[in-house]
Coordinates of N, CA, C and O in Angstrom, one line a residue:
X1 N 93.7 146.2 94.7 CA 93.4 144.7 94.7 C 92.4 144.5 95.9 O 92.6 145.0 97.0
X2 N 91.4 143.7 95.7 CA 90.4 143.5 96.7 C 90.7 142.4 97.7 O 91.7 141.7 97.6
X3 N 89.9 142.3 98.6 CA 90.0 141.3 99.7 C 90.0 139.9 99.1 O 90.7 139.0 99.5
X4 N 89.1 139.7 98.1 CA 89.0 138.4 97.4 C 90.3 137.9 96.8 O 90.6 136.7 96.8
X5 N 91.0 138.8 96.2 CA 92.3 138.5 95.5 C 93.3 138.0 96.6 O 94.0 137.1 96.3
X6 N 93.3 138.7 97.7 CA 94.3 138.3 98.8 C 93.9 136.9 99.2 O 94.8 136.1 99.5
X7 N 92.7 136.6 99.4 CA 92.2 135.3 99.9 C 92.6 134.2 98.8 O 93.0 133.1 99.1
X8 N 92.4 134.6 97.5 CA 92.8 133.6 96.4 C 94.3 133.3 96.5 O 94.7 132.2 96.3
X9 N 95.1 134.3 96.7 CA 96.5 134.1 96.8 C 96.9 133.2 98.0 O 97.7 132.3 97.8
X10 N 96.2 133.4 99.1 CA 96.5 132.5 100.3 C 96.1 131.1 100.0 O 96.8 130.1 100.3
X11 N 94.9 130.9 99.3 CA 94.5 129.5 98.9 C 95.4 128.9 97.9 O 95.8 127.7 98.1
X12 N 95.9 129.7 97.0 CA 96.8 129.2 95.9 C 98.1 128.8 96.6 O 98.6 127.7 96.3
X13 N 98.6 129.6 97.5 CA 99.8 129.2 98.2 C 99.7 128.0 99.0 O 100.5 127.1 99.0
X14 N 98.5 127.8 99.7 CA 98.3 126.6 100.5 C 98.2 125.4 99.6 O 98.8 124.4 99.9
X15 N 97.6 125.5 98.5 CA 97.5 124.4 97.5 C 98.9 124.0 97.0 O 99.2 122.9 96.8
X16 N 99.7 125.0 96.7 CA 101.1 124.8 96.3 C 101.9 124.0 97.3 O 102.6 123.1 97.0
X17 N 101.7 124.5 98.6 CA 102.4 123.8 99.7 C 101.9 122.4 99.8 O 102.7 121.5 100.1
X18 N 100.6 122.1 99.7 CA 100.1 120.8 99.8 C 100.7 119.9 98.7 O 101.0 118.7 98.9
X19 N 100.8 120.5 97.5 CA 101.4 119.7 96.3 C 102.9 119.4 96.6 O 103.3 118.2 96.4
X20 N 103.6 120.3 97.2 CA 105.0 120.1 97.5 C 105.1 119.0 98.5 O 106.0 118.1 98.4
X21 N 104.3 119.0 99.6 CA 104.3 118.0 100.6 C 104.0 116.6 100.0 O 104.6 115.6 100.3
X22 N 103.0 116.6 99.1 CA 102.7 115.3 98.4 C 103.8 114.8 97.6 O 104.1 113.6 97.6
X23 N 104.5 115.6 96.9 CA 105.7 115.2 96.1 C 106.8 114.7 97.0 O 107.4 113.7 96.7
X24 N 107.0 115.4 98.1 CA 108.0 115.0 99.1 C 107.7 113.6 99.7 O 108.5 112.8 99.9
X25 N 106.4 113.4 99.9 CA 105.9 112.1 100.5 C 106.3 110.9 99.7 O 106.5 109.8 100.2
X26 N 106.3 111.1 98.3 CA 106.6 110.0 97.5 C 108.1 110.1 96.9 O 108.5 109.5 95.9
X27 N 108.8 111.0 97.6 CA 110.2 111.2 97.3 C 110.4 111.7 95.9 O 111.4 111.3 95.2
X28 N 109.5 112.5 95.4 CA 109.6 113.1 94.1 C 109.5 112.1 92.9 O 109.8 112.4 91.8
X29 N 109.0 110.9 93.2 CA 108.9 109.9 92.2 C 107.4 109.9 91.7 O 106.5 110.0 92.5
X30 N 107.2 109.7 90.4 CA 105.9 109.7 89.9 C 105.1 108.5 90.4 O 105.6 107.4 90.6
X31 N 103.8 108.7 90.5 CA 102.9 107.6 90.9 C 102.4 107.0 89.6 O 101.8 107.7 88.8
X32 N 102.6 105.7 89.4 CA 102.1 105.0 88.2 C 100.8 104.4 88.5 O 100.7 103.5 89.5
X33 N 99.8 104.8 87.8 CA 98.5 104.2 88.0 C 98.4 102.8 87.3 O 97.9 101.9 87.9
X34 N 98.8 102.8 86.1 CA 98.7 101.5 85.3 C 99.7 101.5 84.2 O 100.1 102.5 83.6
X35 N 100.1 100.3 83.8 CA 101.1 100.0 82.8 C 100.5 99.2 81.7 O 99.8 98.2 82.0
X36 N 100.7 99.5 80.4 CA 100.2 98.8 79.3 C 101.3 98.4 78.4 O 102.3 99.1 78.2
X37 N 101.2 97.2 77.8 CA 102.2 96.9 76.7 C 101.9 97.7 75.5 O 100.8 98.3 75.4
X38 N 102.8 97.8 74.6 CA 102.6 98.7 73.4 C 101.4 98.2 72.6 O 100.6 99.1 72.1
X39 N 101.1 96.9 72.6 CA 99.9 96.4 71.9 C 98.6 96.9 72.6 O 97.6 96.9 71.9
X40 N 98.7 97.4 73.8 CA 97.5 97.9 74.5 C 97.4 99.4 74.5 O 96.7 100.0 75.3
X41 N 98.1 100.1 73.5 CA 98.1 101.5 73.5 C 96.7 102.1 73.4 O 96.4 103.1 74.1
X42 N 95.9 101.5 72.6 CA 94.5 102.0 72.5 C 93.8 102.0 73.9 O 93.1 102.9 74.2
X43 N 94.0 100.9 74.6 CA 93.4 100.8 76.0 C 94.0 101.9 76.9 O 93.3 102.5 77.7
X44 N 95.3 102.2 76.8 CA 95.9 103.3 77.6 C 95.2 104.6 77.2 O 94.9 105.4 78.2
X45 N 95.0 104.9 76.0 CA 94.3 106.1 75.6 C 92.9 106.2 76.1 O 92.4 107.2 76.5
X46 N 92.2 105.0 76.0 CA 90.8 105.0 76.6 C 90.8 105.3 78.0 O 89.9 106.1 78.5
X47 N 91.7 104.8 78.8 CA 91.8 105.1 80.2 C 92.0 106.6 80.4 O 91.4 107.2 81.3
X48 N 92.9 107.1 79.7 CA 93.2 108.6 79.8 C 92.0 109.4 79.5 O 91.7 110.4 80.2
X49 N 91.2 109.0 78.4 CA 90.0 109.8 78.1 C 89.0 109.8 79.1 O 88.2 110.7 79.3
X50 N 88.9 108.6 79.9 CA 87.8 108.6 80.9 C 88.2 109.4 82.1 O 87.3 109.7 82.9
X51 N 89.5 109.7 82.3 CA 89.9 110.4 83.5 C 89.8 109.5 84.7 O 89.9 110.0 85.8
X52 N 89.7 108.2 84.6 CA 89.6 107.3 85.7 C 90.9 106.9 86.3 O 91.0 105.8 86.9
X53 N 92.0 107.6 86.1 CA 93.3 107.2 86.6 C 93.8 108.3 87.6 O 93.3 109.4 87.6
X54 N 94.6 107.8 88.5 CA 95.3 108.7 89.4 C 96.8 108.4 89.3 O 97.3 107.3 89.6
X55 N 97.5 109.3 88.7 CA 98.9 109.0 88.4 C 99.2 108.8 86.9 O 98.4 109.1 86.1
X56 N 100.4 108.3 86.7 CA 100.8 108.2 85.3 C 100.3 106.9 84.6 O 100.2 105.9 85.3
X57 N 100.1 107.0 83.4 CA 99.7 105.9 82.5 C 101.0 105.6 81.7 O 101.5 106.4 81.0
X58 N 101.5 104.3 81.9 CA 102.8 104.0 81.3 C 102.5 103.0 80.1 O 101.7 102.1 80.2
X59 N 103.2 103.2 79.0 CA 103.2 102.3 77.9 C 104.6 101.7 77.7 O 105.6 102.5 77.6
X60 N 104.7 100.4 77.9 CA 106.0 99.7 77.8 C 106.2 99.3 76.3 O 105.3 98.8 75.7
X61 N 107.5 99.4 75.9 CA 107.8 98.9 74.6 C 109.1 98.2 74.6 O 109.9 98.3 75.5

């Protein structure tokens, strides 16, 4: 295994720890970006397709 692989593992571990700290910061609760009524389902899918959201897209029914 080369030096690059070891560096990749360290970066991967650091990213994993950053993710865990982020989850802990919001107490393990999902972040909701936006909520849509069921009638707005097409709008919810459009938002998802654009990738312009951060967090969960919720559809209420």
